[in-house]
Amino acid sequence: MYRYDEFDNQFVRERTRQFRDQADRRLRGDLTEDEFRPLRLMNGLYLQLHAYMLRVAIPYGTLSSRQMRRLALIAERWDKGYGHFTTRQNIQFNWIKLEDTADILDALADVEMHAIQTSGNCIRNVTTDHWAGAAADEIADPRPVGELLRQWSSLHPEFSYLPRKFKIAVTGAPNDRAAVKVHDIGLRLHRNEAGETGWEVIVGGGLGRTPMVGVTVRGFLPQHELIGYLEAIMRVYNLYGRRDNKYKARIKILVHEIGHDKFREEVEAEYASRPHPSTEVEERELKRIAAYFAPPAFESLPRWSPAFEEAKLSHPAFARWAKNNLGPHRVDGYAIVNISLKPEGGIPGDATAEQMRIMADLAERYSFDELRVSHAQNIVLPHVRKGDLFAIWQALEDTGLAAANYGLAGDIIACPGLDYCALATARSIPIAQSIARRFANSAKQDEIGRIKINISGCINACGHHHVGHIGILGLDKKGEEFYQITLGGSSAESASIGTILGPGFAGHEVADAIETILDTYLKHREPGEEFLGTYRRLGAKPFKEALYATA
Amino acid sequence: MSAVEKGQLITANRLRDGIAVFLTTSGNWSESIDEAVLAVEPEAAAALEQRAREDERKTIVTGSYLVDAERRDGRVRAAHIRERMRALGPTVRTDLGKQAEGKGAFFAAPEGE
């Protein structure tokens, strides 16, 4: 894992000191709310429906046990004993007091964490594949580049007052688990015909009120040109991005308005016109960073673990969990453990302080001290020996973390919605809970198979509803909540934006509607075909007919 | 059953901890919407606003605004769901916050939602 150097330490500590002084001045009345708001937002402190909310960055979703324990401590000492893992691999604390915030930031700085650039019109936390460094299909670990981008974008003077917020995602694998096509910039590592690796640079994707799949501006960019090229993109955006209307200020609008050919021309012209100093420094820095992400000391194990196979035979519940919640590891004898934070009736992404500590203990004991946060609001233990899986599952069972629904209908992405969020127009969590209850029968969930159900409580789309195979958007209709359903979205390599199926539903009708849609899928699917495949083959018609037949 | 009283109340967030609060008859800020003073006349609402602005200057609260609401049987119900949520706390965590403390509003999440 990356460790802060003296510069990282210094700027984080300085920012915390500054914020302590700013908060004191606000509490004394020396600063008005208008003066203070941008300062607190720059440090991740929002004012939500019920209280202040602190959003803490988890760079590229990677945590050590020590850091996870510190998050548990914050939840316990300064919040109400829990935290919420977000769709951008961050964590939010819902009940923070302004007067405690500087102490919390100090506690975070102790473990090399902060809340800088988790708000505002700047480059936000860089996200990656939550299986990075472990996935069997990976070309290379994307986290060294994630860390390089973190260092480059942190407090970058030229890019701290952009037209709008800016999100970058990186994947080192052909199967895109990082949703790179729906980010402001998405980076996808791939090999050319000569066998060299380089980056596909995708720009102008995004969700929100104007969802778009990004366009490729460079098919193959050598690694050492990455920072220079990204700077050219940022400059074009900074220069031409709209600042007159915040709803038209994201880079996707610029790419759309001038057209992607023109946008590409502008970027290439900017890149060509820049002085091209030697990239020696970047290469040296990337090498220095990459050393921190060197693979852990994996043992040489057989692919097949007798202990694992025996445990599956004697414990059907474990066998089901193992079938659904494990990912293929690149090293024989190891597995990727996906801990679902979606227990039936639970709140997607929430974990108690005790659960955080148990996950930290498991990571320390069984996974080289590493944890990951996924954008689907789950936690990953990336490197687990197959022989240890049964022990891990038992520990997870004891703390309510053994939901065997990873990637299934119960594994729902949901933003906090109107239960917490000041921007929301409707609740998301109770809808997720009602759907999870409807599919509580594990046999039915297994029969349905891989499906992504994503729920947002407003048009800003933090719950990624546009790219859910089934998306649900909560809206306000004359002061009452109602929900729109979209089908056919995907954030994977064949990304697509979902299409609205028809008239919306009241909250208590949503689970019925989802069941009707999934029953229609079961009726029409071909052998081995996942929901998205059936939808793409047949279109919306059979689903519409089933859903609105009696209406 | 007593008559329904319709009007406007003023709400804000307490500065030091951000908790949603409501201005009361005695001029204090309560966490319970049921204790809110309801202004029926526009002049009364304007007076509440002025009082709230003073308390913002005194760093007691921040971000005050008027909300349409009604009082029925001593309970106060905001007109818009967003305000009912603020008064109640998260409907998915009835074990904590205002609901657990009995300070919740005249609003419960409909069954099955």
XYZ file of C-alpha atoms in Angstrom:
664
model
C 0.000 0.000 0.000
C 1.068 3.530 -0.678
C 2.548 5.406 2.288
C 2.536 9.194 2.515
C 5.822 10.922 1.926
C 6.800 14.138 3.723
C 4.926 16.321 1.198
C 1.696 14.368 1.572
C 1.991 14.523 5.343
C 2.748 18.199 5.319
C -0.135 19.320 3.139
C -2.693 17.180 4.925
C -1.584 18.437 8.359
C -1.514 22.041 7.140
C -5.017 21.761 5.742
C -6.319 20.335 9.007
C -4.727 23.187 10.953
C -6.264 25.706 8.584
C -9.659 24.093 8.894
C -9.487 24.088 12.701
C -8.949 27.838 12.599
C -11.702 28.367 10.013
C -14.221 26.324 12.007
C -13.333 28.215 15.193
C -13.881 31.511 13.411
C -17.229 30.291 12.085
C -18.359 29.171 15.549
C -17.299 32.559 16.989
C -19.201 34.384 14.267
C -16.152 35.887 12.536
C -17.118 34.084 9.350
C -20.626 34.036 7.880
C -22.103 30.841 6.459
C -21.611 32.203 2.937
C -17.928 32.734 3.668
C -17.509 29.427 5.450
C -19.489 27.090 3.157
C -16.825 26.823 0.405
C -14.150 26.270 3.051
C -15.965 23.417 4.750
C -16.906 21.842 1.421
C -13.259 21.870 0.372
C -12.718 19.659 3.393
C -15.599 17.289 2.675
C -18.033 18.694 5.241
C -21.565 19.005 3.848
C -24.705 20.174 5.634
C -27.322 17.513 4.935
C -30.956 17.035 5.948
C -30.384 16.080 9.561
C -26.824 17.125 10.365
C -23.377 17.732 8.910
C -22.010 14.894 6.789
C -18.292 14.239 6.371
C -17.160 12.502 3.186
C -13.736 10.908 3.534
C -11.699 9.992 0.465
C -10.531 6.412 0.081
C -8.020 6.737 -2.762
C -8.798 4.162 -5.479
C -10.853 2.324 -2.858
C -7.859 0.781 -1.071
C -7.655 0.607 2.730
C -5.304 -0.997 5.238
C -6.660 -2.643 8.373
C -5.305 0.240 10.392
C -7.227 2.728 8.270
C -10.438 0.686 8.463
C -10.094 0.568 12.258
C -9.706 4.314 12.299
C -12.944 4.696 10.347
C -14.575 2.466 12.977
C -13.207 4.695 15.726
C -14.590 7.812 14.027
C -17.998 6.155 13.645
C -18.024 5.276 17.303
C -16.517 8.356 18.908
C -17.944 11.127 16.736
C -20.893 9.612 14.906
C -23.694 7.196 15.768
C -21.674 4.018 15.393
C -21.821 3.480 11.645
C -20.677 4.786 8.287
C -21.896 4.607 4.707
C -19.643 3.358 1.886
C -20.488 5.277 -1.268
C -20.709 4.651 -4.988
C -17.412 6.507 -5.419
C -15.484 4.173 -3.110
C -15.568 6.764 -0.308
C -17.132 6.696 3.148
C -19.629 9.161 4.581
C -20.390 9.816 8.225
C -23.921 11.126 8.690
C -24.001 12.730 12.129
C -20.856 14.825 12.399
C -20.666 17.959 14.560
C -18.921 21.011 13.181
C -17.179 21.477 16.508
C -15.647 17.949 16.258
C -14.624 18.054 12.612
C -11.046 19.293 13.001
C -10.368 16.545 15.567
C -11.753 13.981 13.125
C -9.547 15.312 10.319
C -6.541 15.002 12.648
C -7.546 11.425 13.439
C -7.690 10.734 9.701
C -4.321 12.389 9.059
C -2.791 10.018 11.650
C -3.585 7.143 9.269
C -2.758 9.043 6.058
C -6.320 9.885 5.108
C -8.241 13.103 4.515
C -11.434 14.597 3.134
C -9.814 17.020 0.694
C -11.396 17.263 -2.773
C -14.393 15.142 -1.836
C -16.538 18.126 -2.804
C -16.284 21.159 -5.048
C -15.375 21.804 -8.661
C -12.071 19.988 -8.642
C -10.691 16.567 -9.545
C -12.328 14.176 -7.091
C -11.068 10.925 -5.637
C -9.747 8.693 -8.445
C -11.574 5.371 -8.524
C -10.457 1.985 -9.855
C -11.382 -1.640 -10.214
C -12.034 -2.973 -6.690
C -10.288 -6.202 -7.746
C -7.137 -4.291 -8.764
C -3.939 -6.226 -8.212
C -5.884 -9.441 -7.662
C -8.120 -10.074 -10.677
C -7.299 -13.000 -12.928
C -8.111 -10.997 -16.070
C -5.962 -7.995 -15.224
C -3.169 -6.730 -17.505
C -1.631 -4.584 -14.761
C -2.602 -3.111 -11.394
C -4.171 0.302 -12.127
C -3.499 1.676 -8.644
C 0.012 3.065 -9.260
C -1.544 5.243 -11.960
C -4.404 6.019 -9.560
C -1.867 7.186 -7.002
C 0.093 9.177 -9.605
C -3.168 10.919 -10.546
C -3.979 11.521 -6.881
C -0.643 13.244 -6.352
C -0.942 15.202 -9.593
C -4.512 16.334 -8.940
C -4.248 17.067 -5.215
C -4.268 20.829 -4.697
C -3.295 21.334 -8.348
C -3.523 25.120 -8.656
C -4.638 25.118 -12.288
C -7.395 22.569 -11.724
C -8.890 23.596 -8.405
C -11.450 25.948 -9.947
C -12.891 23.948 -12.806
C -16.295 24.667 -14.377
C -17.662 21.689 -12.438
C -16.614 18.585 -10.518
C -14.401 16.096 -12.324
C -14.242 12.343 -11.877
C -11.571 9.972 -13.184
C -11.748 6.172 -13.174
C -9.006 3.710 -14.128
C -9.108 0.025 -15.029
C -6.283 -2.355 -15.809
C -8.557 -5.181 -16.946
C -10.590 -5.835 -20.103
C -13.700 -6.601 -18.038
C -14.544 -3.130 -16.841
C -15.550 -3.161 -13.169
C -14.699 0.526 -12.692
C -17.346 2.058 -14.986
C -14.708 3.999 -16.934
C -17.065 4.863 -19.793
C -19.339 6.897 -17.553
C -16.693 9.121 -15.986
C -15.395 12.540 -17.034
C -12.198 10.713 -17.943
C -11.970 6.941 -18.085
C -8.674 5.167 -18.572
C -8.553 1.587 -19.832
C -5.294 -0.295 -20.067
C -4.898 -2.605 -23.043
C -2.296 -4.241 -25.249
C -1.572 -3.275 -28.850
C -0.603 -5.697 -31.592
C 3.070 -5.372 -30.676
C 2.214 -6.552 -27.174
C 2.938 -3.176 -25.560
C 0.538 -1.779 -22.977
C -1.064 1.639 -23.259
C -4.139 3.573 -22.225
C -7.378 4.136 -24.037
C -8.430 7.624 -22.990
C -12.211 8.026 -22.814
C -13.691 11.464 -22.191
C -17.117 12.926 -21.568
C -18.997 10.073 -19.987
C -21.182 10.722 -16.998
C -24.519 10.190 -15.299
C -26.555 12.905 -13.588
C -29.322 14.716 -15.432
C -27.600 14.278 -18.818
C -26.268 10.719 -18.911
C -23.716 9.936 -21.617
C -21.275 7.225 -22.547
C -17.796 8.693 -23.040
C -15.938 8.869 -26.344
C -12.409 7.676 -27.040
C -10.078 10.595 -27.726
C -6.911 8.476 -27.874
C -6.963 4.783 -28.534
C -3.501 4.001 -27.304
C -1.486 6.368 -25.150
C 1.886 5.247 -23.806
C 1.999 5.364 -20.037
C 4.717 8.018 -19.802
C 2.551 10.471 -21.751
C -0.428 10.099 -19.453
C -0.050 13.142 -17.224
C 0.855 15.455 -20.087
C -2.106 14.291 -22.132
C -4.539 14.552 -19.222
C -3.286 18.071 -18.608
C -4.139 18.949 -22.204
C -7.692 17.605 -21.687
C -8.071 19.564 -18.450
C -6.846 22.742 -20.134
C -9.305 22.449 -23.004
C -12.077 21.857 -20.473
C -10.960 24.708 -18.239
C -10.894 27.049 -21.212
C -14.092 26.062 -23.041
C -16.216 24.379 -20.370
C -19.357 26.377 -19.640
C -19.492 28.335 -16.417
C -22.798 30.127 -17.044
C -25.015 27.173 -16.166
C -24.005 24.506 -13.665
C -26.203 21.946 -15.374
C -24.227 22.388 -18.579
C -20.787 22.703 -17.053
C -19.566 19.093 -17.020
C -17.033 18.095 -19.676
C -19.585 15.745 -21.284
C -21.647 18.778 -22.338
C -18.586 20.400 -23.906
C -17.704 17.206 -25.787
C -21.319 16.907 -26.912
C -21.770 20.554 -27.906
C -18.604 20.965 -29.979
C -18.618 17.344 -31.147
C -16.039 14.750 -30.294
C -13.970 15.292 -33.436
C -13.568 18.970 -32.639
C -12.900 18.185 -28.989
C -10.213 15.665 -29.956
C -8.650 18.243 -32.315
C -8.532 20.817 -29.536
C -6.919 18.367 -27.128
C -4.359 17.174 -29.663
C -3.540 20.785 -30.626
C -3.115 21.724 -26.977
C -0.982 18.652 -26.362
C 1.189 19.287 -29.410
C 1.669 22.955 -28.539
C 2.901 22.252 -25.044
C 6.566 22.098 -24.366
C 7.351 18.414 -24.035
C 9.865 18.194 -21.279
C 11.410 14.871 -20.537
C 8.993 12.496 -18.866
C 11.890 11.104 -16.860
C 10.575 12.537 -13.605
C 7.127 11.017 -14.079
C 8.580 7.671 -14.991
C 10.814 7.736 -11.924
C 7.881 8.763 -9.727
C 5.634 6.084 -11.164
C 8.335 3.509 -10.502
C 8.686 4.757 -6.931
C 4.903 4.562 -6.447
C 4.604 1.168 -8.143
C 6.991 -0.321 -5.584
C 4.344 0.297 -2.913
C 1.873 -1.799 -4.901
C 4.208 -4.713 -5.490
C 2.261 -7.969 -5.217
C 2.287 -9.394 -1.694
C 4.310 -12.526 -0.904
C 1.867 -15.078 -2.288
C 2.512 -18.679 -1.366
C 2.870 -21.293 -4.026
C -0.354 -23.219 -3.610
C -2.187 -25.840 -5.608
C -5.173 -24.501 -7.532
C -7.444 -26.924 -5.716
C -7.888 -26.729 -1.934
C -9.237 -29.947 -0.363
C -10.255 -28.075 2.812
C -12.296 -25.605 0.753
C -13.987 -28.328 -1.293
C -14.829 -30.354 1.812
C -16.278 -27.337 3.612
C -18.526 -26.634 0.614
C -19.792 -30.215 0.619
C -20.651 -30.202 4.300
C -22.056 -26.628 4.503
C -24.529 -25.755 1.726
C -24.855 -22.145 2.923
C -21.089 -21.743 2.652
C -21.154 -23.367 -0.768
C -23.739 -20.853 -1.952
C -21.747 -17.925 -0.565
C -18.596 -19.283 -2.209
C -20.394 -19.645 -5.531
C -21.758 -16.106 -5.507
C -19.271 -13.992 -3.547
C -15.825 -15.105 -4.737
C -13.915 -13.635 -7.648
C -11.197 -15.389 -9.693
C -7.731 -14.528 -8.394
C -4.677 -14.261 -10.607
C -2.663 -16.546 -8.330
C -3.438 -20.240 -7.960
C -4.900 -21.225 -4.604
C -6.188 -17.725 -3.843
C -9.611 -16.109 -4.189
C -11.073 -12.629 -4.061
C -13.672 -12.345 -1.290
C -16.543 -9.931 -1.892
C -18.232 -9.041 1.376
C -21.765 -7.949 0.584
C -22.890 -4.905 2.564
C -26.433 -5.710 1.450
C -27.935 -7.967 4.110
C -31.640 -8.509 3.554
C -33.460 -5.548 5.069
C -30.196 -3.675 5.613
C -29.055 -0.340 4.236
C -26.867 -0.734 1.121
C -23.302 0.319 1.939
C -23.764 0.826 5.671
C -21.412 -0.857 8.135
C -21.268 -0.570 11.903
C -18.044 0.193 13.749
C -17.990 -3.409 14.955
C -18.382 -4.755 11.411
C -15.584 -2.461 10.207
C -13.302 -3.819 12.926
C -14.126 -7.411 12.089
C -13.451 -6.806 8.398
C -10.164 -5.116 9.374
C -9.216 -8.116 11.533
C -10.021 -10.525 8.699
C -7.964 -8.476 6.254
C -5.032 -8.383 8.631
C -5.150 -12.087 9.299
C -6.080 -13.433 5.871
C -5.623 -10.831 3.127
C -2.206 -9.207 3.488
C -3.726 -6.364 5.499
C -5.718 -5.026 2.552
C -9.333 -4.108 1.995
C -11.106 -2.519 -0.941
C -14.295 -0.539 -1.236
C -16.243 -1.186 -4.425
C -18.381 1.375 -6.211
C -21.231 -1.087 -5.736
C -20.887 -0.348 -1.988
C -19.350 -3.655 -0.972
C -16.044 -4.498 0.710
C -13.411 -6.729 -0.841
C -10.701 -8.863 0.753
C -8.493 -9.111 -2.326
C -6.029 -11.910 -1.555
C -7.399 -14.860 0.404
C -6.063 -18.419 0.456
C -8.819 -20.816 -0.504
C -8.069 -22.863 2.597
C -9.005 -19.827 4.745
C -12.348 -19.112 3.110
C -14.436 -21.213 5.475
C -13.002 -19.486 8.554
C -13.694 -16.093 6.966
C -17.245 -17.035 6.092
C -17.902 -18.178 9.670
C -16.591 -14.877 11.049
C -18.757 -12.969 8.560
C -21.804 -15.035 9.518
C -21.319 -14.091 13.157
C -21.465 -10.381 12.358
C -24.225 -10.276 9.746
C -21.871 -9.865 6.799
C -22.301 -13.206 5.051
C -25.093 -12.237 2.644
C -24.525 -14.546 -0.337
C -26.020 -12.142 -2.862
C -22.970 -10.536 -4.497
C -23.951 -9.487 -8.024
C -27.516 -10.753 -7.575
C -30.901 -9.048 -7.197
C -30.279 -8.332 -3.506
C -26.959 -6.590 -4.205
C -28.568 -3.242 -4.943
C -26.731 0.048 -5.344
C -28.664 2.795 -3.568
C -27.735 6.362 -2.742
C -28.721 7.664 0.739
C -31.769 9.328 -0.842
C -34.265 11.414 1.053
C -33.530 9.566 4.285
C -30.302 11.566 4.553
C -29.592 13.740 1.533
C -30.540 17.408 1.183
C -30.699 17.147 -2.612
C -32.873 14.046 -2.804
C -36.422 14.100 -4.099
C -37.426 10.641 -2.858
C -36.179 7.846 -0.642
C -33.908 5.161 -2.116
C -33.089 2.888 0.810
C -36.648 1.714 1.615
C -37.094 0.836 -2.062
C -33.888 -1.222 -1.996
C -35.120 -2.935 1.156
C -38.510 -3.762 -0.306
C -36.892 -5.307 -3.407
C -34.366 -7.236 -1.302
C -37.236 -8.587 0.808
C -39.130 -9.604 -2.312
C -36.175 -11.682 -3.500
C -35.190 -12.967 -0.076
C -35.731 -16.498 -1.380
C -32.190 -17.475 -2.299
C -33.269 -20.043 -4.890
C -35.154 -17.357 -6.834
C -32.192 -14.972 -6.644
C -29.844 -17.676 -7.870
C -32.243 -18.546 -10.663
C -32.353 -14.939 -11.836
C -28.558 -14.744 -11.708
C -26.367 -11.712 -12.380
C -28.359 -8.507 -12.347
C -27.590 -4.938 -11.413
C -30.437 -3.003 -9.818
C -29.425 0.594 -9.131
C -31.503 3.206 -7.304
C -31.061 6.988 -7.132
C -33.155 9.321 -5.014
C -32.804 12.224 -7.425
C -31.729 13.161 -10.924
C -28.102 13.618 -9.821
C -27.822 9.829 -10.090
C -25.418 9.001 -7.244
C -27.110 5.584 -7.248
C -26.030 5.082 -10.893
C -29.591 4.243 -11.982
C -28.847 5.070 -15.643
C -26.365 2.187 -15.825
C -28.361 -0.322 -13.831
C -29.639 -3.261 -15.851
C -32.730 -2.148 -14.004
C -32.562 1.464 -12.885
C -34.921 3.150 -10.469
C -35.125 6.919 -10.110
C -37.038 8.503 -7.242
C -38.823 11.756 -8.050
C -41.138 14.215 -6.360
C -44.624 14.371 -7.813
C -46.584 17.111 -6.082
C -44.901 16.467 -2.749
C -45.157 12.670 -2.969
C -42.471 10.161 -3.893
C -42.755 8.275 -7.150
C -40.369 6.101 -9.089
C -39.366 5.798 -12.718
C -37.943 2.524 -14.034
C -35.313 2.252 -16.756
C -34.044 -0.913 -18.402
C -30.900 -1.833 -20.302
C -28.236 0.292 -18.667
C -24.714 -0.979 -18.123
C -21.451 0.452 -16.804
C -19.359 -2.428 -18.122
C -17.159 -2.396 -21.248
C -20.268 -2.425 -23.449
C -21.690 0.554 -21.551
C -25.180 1.831 -22.260
C -27.685 4.218 -20.746
C -31.000 2.720 -19.670
C -34.289 3.638 -21.335
C -37.378 4.707 -19.427
C -39.901 1.905 -19.602
C -43.133 3.828 -19.064
C -45.149 5.684 -16.424
C -43.740 5.711 -12.893
C -44.862 3.902 -9.748
C -45.648 4.725 -6.142
C -43.065 3.418 -3.669
C -45.132 0.447 -2.519
C -45.606 -0.689 -6.138
C -41.931 -0.813 -7.096
C -41.071 -4.296 -5.772
C -44.061 -5.758 -7.649
C -42.927 -4.040 -10.835
C -39.375 -5.361 -10.491
C -40.699 -8.862 -9.893
C -42.863 -8.634 -13.022
C -39.854 -7.502 -15.056
C -37.677 -10.321 -13.750
C -40.404 -12.940 -14.249
C -40.711 -11.723 -17.830
C -36.976 -12.182 -18.229
C -37.151 -15.734 -16.817
C -39.911 -16.532 -19.281
C -38.045 -15.248 -22.341
C -34.389 -15.906 -21.643
C -32.329 -18.350 -23.641
C -30.117 -20.844 -21.852
C -27.253 -19.065 -20.090
C -28.502 -15.625 -21.042
C -28.228 -12.901 -18.388
C -30.913 -10.239 -17.958
C -29.064 -7.614 -19.977
C -28.606 -10.025 -22.873
C -32.310 -10.819 -22.991
C -33.207 -7.133 -22.866
C -30.768 -6.298 -25.648
C -32.091 -9.136 -27.763
C -35.798 -8.446 -27.278
C -35.972 -4.743 -26.471
C -38.450 -3.176 -24.081
C -41.613 -4.590 -25.648
C -42.236 -7.793 -23.647
C -41.354 -6.023 -20.401
C -43.678 -3.135 -21.195
C -46.476 -5.483 -22.078
C -46.081 -7.452 -18.870
C -45.845 -4.376 -16.702
C -48.561 -2.208 -18.171
C -50.916 -4.843 -19.499
C -53.527 -4.274 -16.833
C -52.958 -0.528 -16.510
C -60.927 16.635 17.465
C -59.467 20.103 17.560
C -59.358 22.351 14.523
C -56.513 22.196 12.085
C -54.285 25.259 12.211
C -52.413 26.030 9.010
C -49.462 28.353 8.712
C -45.712 28.579 8.435
C -42.964 27.614 10.824
C -39.301 28.463 10.643
C -36.596 25.863 10.609
C -32.797 25.945 10.496
C -29.773 23.828 11.349
C -28.050 24.340 14.684
C -24.615 25.705 13.828
C -22.383 23.664 16.124
C -23.809 20.225 15.292
C -26.012 20.781 12.233
C -29.141 19.219 13.787
C -32.429 20.378 12.227
C -34.258 22.657 14.678
C -37.506 24.651 14.828
C -38.214 28.047 16.360
C -40.588 27.817 19.350
C -43.049 30.197 20.952
C -40.526 31.047 23.640
C -37.979 32.015 20.996
C -35.774 28.990 21.532
C -34.877 26.357 18.960
C -36.257 22.893 19.536
C -35.321 19.607 17.887
C -39.009 18.696 17.922
C -41.233 20.104 15.186
C -44.240 19.723 17.506
C -42.865 22.594 19.602
C -42.586 24.929 16.605
C -44.491 28.198 16.626
C -46.845 28.431 13.673
C -47.298 31.825 12.016
C -50.748 32.139 10.479
C -50.460 35.724 9.248
C -47.751 36.914 6.805
C -46.680 39.582 9.311
C -46.097 36.928 11.931
C -44.038 34.882 9.459
C -41.916 37.931 8.693
C -41.319 38.423 12.404
C -40.181 34.799 12.711
C -37.792 35.293 9.822
C -36.298 38.342 11.449
C -35.872 36.502 14.724
C -34.143 33.643 12.916
C -31.791 36.003 11.114
C -30.766 37.475 14.460
C -30.022 33.994 15.763
C -27.959 33.324 12.658
C -25.907 36.422 13.458
C -25.522 35.137 17.021
C -24.164 31.851 15.556
C -26.930 29.760 17.134
C -28.343 28.469 13.843
C -27.613 28.590 10.137
C -29.662 28.424 6.930
C -33.110 29.334 8.283
C -36.215 29.284 6.077
C -40.001 29.182 6.283
C -41.929 25.964 5.810
C -45.662 25.391 5.187
C -47.134 23.273 7.957
C -50.245 22.492 9.953
C -50.952 21.730 13.605
C -53.495 19.039 14.404
C -54.131 17.622 17.867
C -50.952 19.252 19.084
C -48.813 17.555 16.432
C -47.194 19.521 13.640
C -46.967 18.191 10.111
C -44.932 19.926 7.400
C -46.589 20.120 3.993
C -43.659 18.750 2.003
C -42.154 15.321 2.455
C -38.630 16.736 2.562
C -39.493 18.770 5.642
C -41.273 15.857 7.258
C -38.079 13.836 6.750
C -36.004 16.573 8.398
C -38.350 16.607 11.355
C -38.393 12.842 11.669
C -34.884 11.585 10.967
C -34.056 8.713 8.594
C -37.097 6.445 8.237
C -34.727 3.501 7.841
C -33.153 4.004 11.263
C -36.013 4.193 13.727
C -33.586 3.020 16.412
C -31.747 6.320 16.515
C -32.203 10.027 16.084
C -35.403 11.912 16.678
C -37.700 8.951 16.220
C -35.970 6.934 18.921
C -35.989 9.962 21.218
C -39.681 10.653 20.682
C -38.987 13.954 18.960
C -40.153 12.758 15.566
C -42.847 14.422 13.567
C -46.448 13.572 12.756
C -45.349 11.400 9.886
C -44.592 7.765 9.538
C -43.247 5.960 6.513
C -46.066 4.140 4.739
C -45.973 0.413 5.268
C -44.138 -1.561 2.633
C -42.207 1.351 1.184
